[in-house]
Tab-separated table of C-alpha atoms and ligand atoms in Angstrom:
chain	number	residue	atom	x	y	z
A	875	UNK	CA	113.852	-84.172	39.688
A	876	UNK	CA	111.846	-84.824	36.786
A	877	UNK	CA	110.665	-87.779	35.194
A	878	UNK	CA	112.726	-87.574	32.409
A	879	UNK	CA	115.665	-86.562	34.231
A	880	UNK	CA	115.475	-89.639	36.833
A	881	UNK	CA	115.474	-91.791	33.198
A	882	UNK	CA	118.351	-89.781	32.065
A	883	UNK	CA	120.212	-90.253	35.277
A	884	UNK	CA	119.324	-93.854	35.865
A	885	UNK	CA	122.307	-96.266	36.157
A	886	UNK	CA	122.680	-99.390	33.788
A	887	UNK	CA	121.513	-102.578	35.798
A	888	UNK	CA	125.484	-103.669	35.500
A	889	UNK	CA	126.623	-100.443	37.281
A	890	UNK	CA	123.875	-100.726	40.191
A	891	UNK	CA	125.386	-100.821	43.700
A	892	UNK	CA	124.371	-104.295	45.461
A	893	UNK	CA	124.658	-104.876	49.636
A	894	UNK	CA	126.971	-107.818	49.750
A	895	UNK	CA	127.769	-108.646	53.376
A	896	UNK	CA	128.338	-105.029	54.791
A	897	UNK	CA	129.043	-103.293	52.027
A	898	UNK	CA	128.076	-101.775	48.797
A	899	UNK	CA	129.627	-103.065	45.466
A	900	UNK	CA	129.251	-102.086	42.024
A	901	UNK	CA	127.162	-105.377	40.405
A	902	UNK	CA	130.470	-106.332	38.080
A	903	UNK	CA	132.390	-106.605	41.443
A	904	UNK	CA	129.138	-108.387	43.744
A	905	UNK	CA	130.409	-112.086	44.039
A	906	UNK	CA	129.899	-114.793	46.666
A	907	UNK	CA	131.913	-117.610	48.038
A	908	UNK	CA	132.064	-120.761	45.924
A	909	UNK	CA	131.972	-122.110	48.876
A	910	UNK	CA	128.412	-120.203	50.690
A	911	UNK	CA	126.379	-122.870	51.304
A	912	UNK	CA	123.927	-120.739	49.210
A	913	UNK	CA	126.000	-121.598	45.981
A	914	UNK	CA	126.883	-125.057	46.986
A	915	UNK	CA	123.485	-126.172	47.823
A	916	UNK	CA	120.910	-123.445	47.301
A	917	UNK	CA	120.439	-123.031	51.038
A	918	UNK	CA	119.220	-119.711	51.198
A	919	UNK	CA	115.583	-117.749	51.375
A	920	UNK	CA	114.945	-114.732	48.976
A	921	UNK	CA	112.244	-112.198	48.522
A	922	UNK	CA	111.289	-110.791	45.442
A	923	UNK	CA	110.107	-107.491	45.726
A	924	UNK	CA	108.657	-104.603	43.072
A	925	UNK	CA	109.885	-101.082	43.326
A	926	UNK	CA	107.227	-98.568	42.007
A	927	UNK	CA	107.332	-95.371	41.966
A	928	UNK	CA	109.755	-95.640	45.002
A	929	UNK	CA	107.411	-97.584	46.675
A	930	UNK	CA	106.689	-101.381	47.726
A	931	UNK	CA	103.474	-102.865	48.453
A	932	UNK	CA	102.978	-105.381	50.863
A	933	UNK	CA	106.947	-104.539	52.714
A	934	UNK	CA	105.668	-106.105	55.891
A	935	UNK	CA	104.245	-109.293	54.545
A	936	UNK	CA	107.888	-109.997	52.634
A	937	UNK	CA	109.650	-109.157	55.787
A	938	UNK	CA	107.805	-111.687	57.691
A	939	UNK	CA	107.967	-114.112	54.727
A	940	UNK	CA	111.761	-113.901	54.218
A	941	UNK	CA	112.390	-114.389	58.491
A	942	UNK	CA	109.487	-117.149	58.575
A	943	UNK	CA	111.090	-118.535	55.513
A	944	UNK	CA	114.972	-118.626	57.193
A	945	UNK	CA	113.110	-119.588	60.472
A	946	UNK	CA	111.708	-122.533	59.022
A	947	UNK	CA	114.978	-123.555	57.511
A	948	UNK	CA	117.454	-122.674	60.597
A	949	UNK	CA	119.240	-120.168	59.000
A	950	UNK	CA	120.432	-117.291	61.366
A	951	UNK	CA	119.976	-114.083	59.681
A	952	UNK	CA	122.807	-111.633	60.206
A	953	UNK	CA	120.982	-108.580	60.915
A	954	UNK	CA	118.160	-107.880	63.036
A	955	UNK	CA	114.578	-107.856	61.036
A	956	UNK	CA	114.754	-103.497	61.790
A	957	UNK	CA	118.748	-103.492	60.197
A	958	UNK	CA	117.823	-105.511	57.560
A	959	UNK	CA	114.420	-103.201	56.585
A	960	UNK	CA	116.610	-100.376	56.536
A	961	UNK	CA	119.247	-101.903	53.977
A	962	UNK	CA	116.810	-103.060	51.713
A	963	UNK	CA	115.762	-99.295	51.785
A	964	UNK	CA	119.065	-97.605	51.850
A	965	UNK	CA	119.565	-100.138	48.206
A	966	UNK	CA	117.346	-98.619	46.720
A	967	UNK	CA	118.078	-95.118	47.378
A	968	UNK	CA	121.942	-95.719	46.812
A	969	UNK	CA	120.636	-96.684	43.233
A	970	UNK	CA	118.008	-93.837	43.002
A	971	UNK	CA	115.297	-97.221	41.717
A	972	UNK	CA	112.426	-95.431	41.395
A	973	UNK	CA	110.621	-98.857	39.413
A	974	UNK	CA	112.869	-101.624	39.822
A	975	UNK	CA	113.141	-105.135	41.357
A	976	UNK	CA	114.819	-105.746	44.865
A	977	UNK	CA	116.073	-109.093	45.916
A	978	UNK	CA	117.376	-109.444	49.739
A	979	UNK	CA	118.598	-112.889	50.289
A	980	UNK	CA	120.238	-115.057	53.649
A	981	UNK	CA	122.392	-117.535	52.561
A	982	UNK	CA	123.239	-120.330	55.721
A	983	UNK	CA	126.793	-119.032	55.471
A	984	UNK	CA	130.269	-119.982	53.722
A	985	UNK	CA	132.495	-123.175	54.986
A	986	UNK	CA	133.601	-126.603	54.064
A	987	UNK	CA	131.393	-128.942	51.334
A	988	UNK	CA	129.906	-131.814	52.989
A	989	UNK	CA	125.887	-131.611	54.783
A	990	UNK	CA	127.900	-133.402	57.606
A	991	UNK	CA	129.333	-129.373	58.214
A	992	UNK	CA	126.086	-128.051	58.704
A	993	UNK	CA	126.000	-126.868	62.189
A	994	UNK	CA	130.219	-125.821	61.653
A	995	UNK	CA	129.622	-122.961	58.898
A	996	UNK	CA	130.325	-119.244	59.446
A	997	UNK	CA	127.545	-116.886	59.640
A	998	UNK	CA	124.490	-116.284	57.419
A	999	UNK	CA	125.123	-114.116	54.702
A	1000	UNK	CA	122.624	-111.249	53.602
A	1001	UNK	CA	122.629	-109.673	49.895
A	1002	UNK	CA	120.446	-107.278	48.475
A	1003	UNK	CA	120.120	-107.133	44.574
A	1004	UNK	CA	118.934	-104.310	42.775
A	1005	UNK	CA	117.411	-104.566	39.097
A	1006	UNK	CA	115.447	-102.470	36.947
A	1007	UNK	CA	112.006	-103.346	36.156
A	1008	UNK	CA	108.667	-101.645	35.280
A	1009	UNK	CA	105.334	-103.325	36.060
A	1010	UNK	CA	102.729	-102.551	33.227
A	1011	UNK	CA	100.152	-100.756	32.820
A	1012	UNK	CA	96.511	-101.460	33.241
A	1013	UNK	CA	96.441	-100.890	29.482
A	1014	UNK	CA	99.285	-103.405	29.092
A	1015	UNK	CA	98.220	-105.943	31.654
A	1016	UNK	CA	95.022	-105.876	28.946
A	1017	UNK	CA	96.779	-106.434	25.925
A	1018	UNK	CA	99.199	-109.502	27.434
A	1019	UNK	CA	97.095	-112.320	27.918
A	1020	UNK	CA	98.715	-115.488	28.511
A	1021	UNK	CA	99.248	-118.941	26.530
A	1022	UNK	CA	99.286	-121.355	29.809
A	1023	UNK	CA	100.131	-125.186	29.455
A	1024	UNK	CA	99.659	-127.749	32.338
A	1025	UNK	CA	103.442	-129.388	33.181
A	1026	UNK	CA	104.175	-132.397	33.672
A	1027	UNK	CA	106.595	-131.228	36.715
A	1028	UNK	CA	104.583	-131.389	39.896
A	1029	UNK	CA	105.122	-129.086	42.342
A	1030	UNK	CA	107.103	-130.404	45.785
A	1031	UNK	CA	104.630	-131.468	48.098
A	1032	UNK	CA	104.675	-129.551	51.852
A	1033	UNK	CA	105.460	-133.092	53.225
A	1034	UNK	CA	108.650	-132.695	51.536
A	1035	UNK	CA	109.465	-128.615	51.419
A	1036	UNK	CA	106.845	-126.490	52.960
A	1037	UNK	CA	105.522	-124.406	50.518
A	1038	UNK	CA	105.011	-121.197	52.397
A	1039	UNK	CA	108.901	-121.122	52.464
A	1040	UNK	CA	110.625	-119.152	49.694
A	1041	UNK	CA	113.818	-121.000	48.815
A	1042	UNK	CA	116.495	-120.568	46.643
A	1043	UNK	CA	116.013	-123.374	44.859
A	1044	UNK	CA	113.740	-123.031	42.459
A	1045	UNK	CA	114.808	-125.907	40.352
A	1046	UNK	CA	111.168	-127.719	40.651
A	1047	UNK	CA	110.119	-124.275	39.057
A	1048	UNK	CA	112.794	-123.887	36.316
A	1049	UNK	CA	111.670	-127.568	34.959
A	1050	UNK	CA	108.268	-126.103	34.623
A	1051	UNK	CA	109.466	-123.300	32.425
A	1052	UNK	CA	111.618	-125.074	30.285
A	1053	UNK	CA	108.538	-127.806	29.729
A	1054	UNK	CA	106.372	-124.802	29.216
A	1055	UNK	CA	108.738	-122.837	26.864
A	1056	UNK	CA	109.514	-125.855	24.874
A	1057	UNK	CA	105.912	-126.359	24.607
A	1058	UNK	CA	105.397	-122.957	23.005
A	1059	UNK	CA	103.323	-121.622	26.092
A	1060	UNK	CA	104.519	-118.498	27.625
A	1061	UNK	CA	103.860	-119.255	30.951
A	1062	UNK	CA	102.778	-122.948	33.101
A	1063	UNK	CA	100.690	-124.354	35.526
A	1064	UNK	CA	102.149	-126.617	38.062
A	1065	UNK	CA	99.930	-129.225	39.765
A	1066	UNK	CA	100.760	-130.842	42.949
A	1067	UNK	CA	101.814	-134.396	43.467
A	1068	UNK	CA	97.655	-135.412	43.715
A	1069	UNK	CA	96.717	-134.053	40.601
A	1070	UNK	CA	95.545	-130.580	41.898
A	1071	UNK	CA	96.015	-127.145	40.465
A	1072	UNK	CA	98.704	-125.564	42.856
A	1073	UNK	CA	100.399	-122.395	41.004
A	1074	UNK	CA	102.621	-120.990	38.333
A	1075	UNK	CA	106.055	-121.297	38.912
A	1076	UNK	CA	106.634	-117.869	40.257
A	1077	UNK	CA	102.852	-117.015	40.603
A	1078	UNK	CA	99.721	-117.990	42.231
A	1079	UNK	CA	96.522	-118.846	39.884
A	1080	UNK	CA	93.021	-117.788	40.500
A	1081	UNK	CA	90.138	-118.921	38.267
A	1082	UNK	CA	86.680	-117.222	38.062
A	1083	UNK	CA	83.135	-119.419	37.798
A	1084	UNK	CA	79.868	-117.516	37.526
A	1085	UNK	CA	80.800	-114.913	39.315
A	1086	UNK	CA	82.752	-116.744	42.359
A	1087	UNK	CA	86.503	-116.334	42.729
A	1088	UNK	CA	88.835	-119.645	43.630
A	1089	UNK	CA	91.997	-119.800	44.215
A	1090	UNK	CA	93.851	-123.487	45.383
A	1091	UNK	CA	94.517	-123.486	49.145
A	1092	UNK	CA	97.461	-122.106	51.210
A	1093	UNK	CA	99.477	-125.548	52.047
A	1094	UNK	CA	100.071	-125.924	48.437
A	1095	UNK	CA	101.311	-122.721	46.936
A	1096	UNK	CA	103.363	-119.711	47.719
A	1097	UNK	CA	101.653	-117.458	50.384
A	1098	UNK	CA	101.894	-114.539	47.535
A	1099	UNK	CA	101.611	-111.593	49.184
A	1100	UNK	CA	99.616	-110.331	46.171
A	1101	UNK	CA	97.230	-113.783	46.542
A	1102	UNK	CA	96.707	-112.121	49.641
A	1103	UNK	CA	95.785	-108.874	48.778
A	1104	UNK	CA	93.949	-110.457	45.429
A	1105	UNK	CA	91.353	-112.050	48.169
A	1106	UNK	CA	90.798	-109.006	50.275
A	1107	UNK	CA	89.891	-107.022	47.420
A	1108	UNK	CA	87.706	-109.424	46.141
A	1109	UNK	CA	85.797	-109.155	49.326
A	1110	UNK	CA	85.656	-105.774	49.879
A	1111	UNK	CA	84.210	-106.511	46.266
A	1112	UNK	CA	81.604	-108.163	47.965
A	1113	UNK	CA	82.512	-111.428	46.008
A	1114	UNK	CA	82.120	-114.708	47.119
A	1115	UNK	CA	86.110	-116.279	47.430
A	1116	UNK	CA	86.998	-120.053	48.396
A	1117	UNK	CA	90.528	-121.257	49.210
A	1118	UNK	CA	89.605	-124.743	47.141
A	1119	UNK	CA	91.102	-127.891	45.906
A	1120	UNK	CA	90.606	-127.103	41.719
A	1121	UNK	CA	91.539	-129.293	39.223
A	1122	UNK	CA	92.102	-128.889	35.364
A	1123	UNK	CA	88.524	-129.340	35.081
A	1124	UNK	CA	88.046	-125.800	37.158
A	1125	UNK	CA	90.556	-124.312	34.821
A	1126	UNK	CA	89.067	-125.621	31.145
A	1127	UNK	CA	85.351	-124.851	32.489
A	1128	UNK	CA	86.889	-121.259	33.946
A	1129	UNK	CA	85.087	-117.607	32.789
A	1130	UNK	CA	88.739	-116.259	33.737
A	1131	UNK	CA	91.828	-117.579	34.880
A	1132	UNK	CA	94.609	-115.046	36.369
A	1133	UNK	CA	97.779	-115.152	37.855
A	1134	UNK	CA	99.051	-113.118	40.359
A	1135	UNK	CA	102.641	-111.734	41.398
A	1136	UNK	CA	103.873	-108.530	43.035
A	1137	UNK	CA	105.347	-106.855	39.839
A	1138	UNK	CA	102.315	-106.375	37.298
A	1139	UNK	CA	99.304	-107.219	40.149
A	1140	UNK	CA	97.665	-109.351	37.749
A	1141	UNK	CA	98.330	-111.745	34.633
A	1142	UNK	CA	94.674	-112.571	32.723
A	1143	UNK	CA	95.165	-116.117	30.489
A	1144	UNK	CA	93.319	-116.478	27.150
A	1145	UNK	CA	94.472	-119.945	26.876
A	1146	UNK	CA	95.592	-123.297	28.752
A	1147	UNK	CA	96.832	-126.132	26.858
A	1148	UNK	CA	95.487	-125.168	23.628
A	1149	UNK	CA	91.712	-124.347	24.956
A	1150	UNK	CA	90.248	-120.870	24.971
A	1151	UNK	CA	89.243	-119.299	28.579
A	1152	UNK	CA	86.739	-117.437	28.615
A	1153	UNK	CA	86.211	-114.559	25.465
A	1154	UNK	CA	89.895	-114.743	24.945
A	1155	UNK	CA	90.220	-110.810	26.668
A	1156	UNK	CA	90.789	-109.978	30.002
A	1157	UNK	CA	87.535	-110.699	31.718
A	1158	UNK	CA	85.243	-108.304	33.528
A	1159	UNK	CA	86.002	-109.747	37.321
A	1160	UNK	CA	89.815	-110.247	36.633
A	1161	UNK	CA	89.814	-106.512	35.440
A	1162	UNK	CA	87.926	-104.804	38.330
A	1163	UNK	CA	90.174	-106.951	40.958
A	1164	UNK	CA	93.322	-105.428	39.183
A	1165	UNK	CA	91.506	-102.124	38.939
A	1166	UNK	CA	91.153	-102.859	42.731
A	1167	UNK	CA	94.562	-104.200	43.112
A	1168	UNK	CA	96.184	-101.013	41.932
A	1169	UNK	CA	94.225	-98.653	44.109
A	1170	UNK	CA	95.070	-100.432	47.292
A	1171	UNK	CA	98.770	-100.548	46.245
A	1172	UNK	CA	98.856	-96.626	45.549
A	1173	UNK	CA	96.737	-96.558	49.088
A	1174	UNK	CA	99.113	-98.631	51.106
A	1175	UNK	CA	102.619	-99.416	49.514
A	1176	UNK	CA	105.658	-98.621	52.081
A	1177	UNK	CA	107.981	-95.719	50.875
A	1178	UNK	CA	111.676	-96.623	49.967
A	1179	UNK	CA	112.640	-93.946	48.845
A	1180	UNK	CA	111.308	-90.314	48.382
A	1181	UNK	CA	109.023	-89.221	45.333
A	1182	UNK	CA	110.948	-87.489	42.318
A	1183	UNK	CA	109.543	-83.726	43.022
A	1184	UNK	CA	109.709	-84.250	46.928
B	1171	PLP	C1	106.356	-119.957	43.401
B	1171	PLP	C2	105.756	-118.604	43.527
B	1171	PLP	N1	104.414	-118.495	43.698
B	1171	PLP	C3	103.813	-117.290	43.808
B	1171	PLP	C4	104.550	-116.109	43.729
B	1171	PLP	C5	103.845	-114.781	43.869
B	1171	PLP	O1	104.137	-114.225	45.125
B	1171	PLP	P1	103.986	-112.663	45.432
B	1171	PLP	O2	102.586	-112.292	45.153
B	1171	PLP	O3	104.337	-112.564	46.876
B	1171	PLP	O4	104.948	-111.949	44.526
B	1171	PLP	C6	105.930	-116.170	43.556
B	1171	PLP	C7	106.711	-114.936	43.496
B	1171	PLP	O5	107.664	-114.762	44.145
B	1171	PLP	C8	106.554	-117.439	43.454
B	1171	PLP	O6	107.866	-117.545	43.272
């Protein structure tokens, strides 16, 4: 199949076929419980993972994410780690998503309201949600720099929510957008409850000085998967990277400031809270670690499902 035919043939996002407990439904018909705890009280653990070219970079990593995540939270999966690797794949074959977004996500389970009824609910729930989405270009990574604003919002501290768990509730995060948004920025930068520079709200930051890459440390942020991969290609770079405490004064005084997430690699900012970083382009270290970024994604990324002209 052809490029052109796979767009031809590809299925509106409201027609895709999402794994809802055991089965396949069309995504007008996927529904949960109102009463899965997931609904009730956002107990759950996601993963967010980017479909290219059939492929996903980094499958492992989110696999032992999403467990450590429902670990951490005593959630019982209901599927082995090996049954639920091969749903996640068999989604996105069912929906022939070639570029696309996969969600799988454990809910605790469905039963009675009340926390008291924690330990009496039925058994996790698992759900995997297919989306279409297509990560840009180098060439468009370039030409969207962001507008970033510092929020108010602070991000929950590890003594409160460990922050190498993904959750499903993001509300923390969702305040930070709608500060951001209302502030005209298109994108903000959460600090934590000390006053230090933790992460965006669905992204990890890195800034750049004189030639030295720094990115805030682990018990603060997201473990990104691409943070991860950000800092071994910087040193195969042969770059000098700290895990660091950084404060608004690293960002203002930054060469480059980038965000990183698993769709588009990397996210270059020409701006935070009104001051320019940097020329105001995407700056010559940010652009050879995305440069780097892609080749070790086309190098390593796990097939889901089989190339167009295989
Ligand atoms: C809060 C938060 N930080 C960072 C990231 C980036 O993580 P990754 O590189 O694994 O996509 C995400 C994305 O899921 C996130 O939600």
């Amino acid at each position: 199949m052809t490029e052109t035919n796979r767009a031809t043939t590809k299925r509106p996002d409201d027609e895709l076929l999402v794994y809802v407990n055991g089965e396949f439904k069309p995504a007008a018909e996927a529904s949960v419980s109102v009463f899965s705890w997931g609904f009730l009280y956002g107990d759950g653990v996601f993963q967010g993972l980017a479909v290219k070219e059939g492929r996903c970079f980094g499958f492992e990593s989110h696999m032992d994410r999403f467990f450590q995540s429902a670990a951490y939270m005593a959630i019982v999966p209901p599927v082995s780690r090996d049954e639920c690797e091969a749903i996640i794949a068999e989604t996105a074959r069912i929906n022939d998503l070639y570029e696309g977004y996969l969600r799988p996500l454990f809910t605790r389970g469905v039963g009675r309201m009340g926390l008291r009824n924690v330990q009496s609910l039925g058994g996790g729930e698992f759900f995997v949600i297919p989306q279409h989405e297509r990560a840009y270009t180098v060439e468009e990574v370039k030409a969207n720099l962001h507008r970033a604003k510092t929020v108010s919002v602070r991000r929950i501290p590890p003594a409160s929510i460990d922050a190498r768990a993904k959750l499903c509730n993001y509300q923390n995060n969702i305040l930070a957008v709608i500060e951001h948004r209302a502030a005209g920025a298109d994108t903000g930068i959460m600090l934590d409850v000390h006053g230090f520079v933790a992460e965006g709200p669905a992204e990890n930051i890195f800034v750049v000085k004189d030639g030295e890459v720094s990115t805030p440390p682990r018990h603060n942020v997201l473990n990104g998967v691409t943070r991860a991969a950000i800092i071994e290609v910087a040193r195969a770079q042969d770059r000098l990277v700290r895990e660091r405490d950084l404060t608004v004064y690293d960002l203002y005084n930054a060469d480059e400031v980038f965000f990183t997430g698993s769709l588009h690699g990397i996210g270059p900012v020409a701006e935070i809270d009104g001051r320019r970083i940097g020329s105001g382009e995407i700056g010559d270290v940010s652009l050879e670690l995305l440069l780097g970024y892609r080749a070790l994604e086309e190098a390593e990324s796990f097939e889901l499902i089989g190339r167009p002209d295989a």
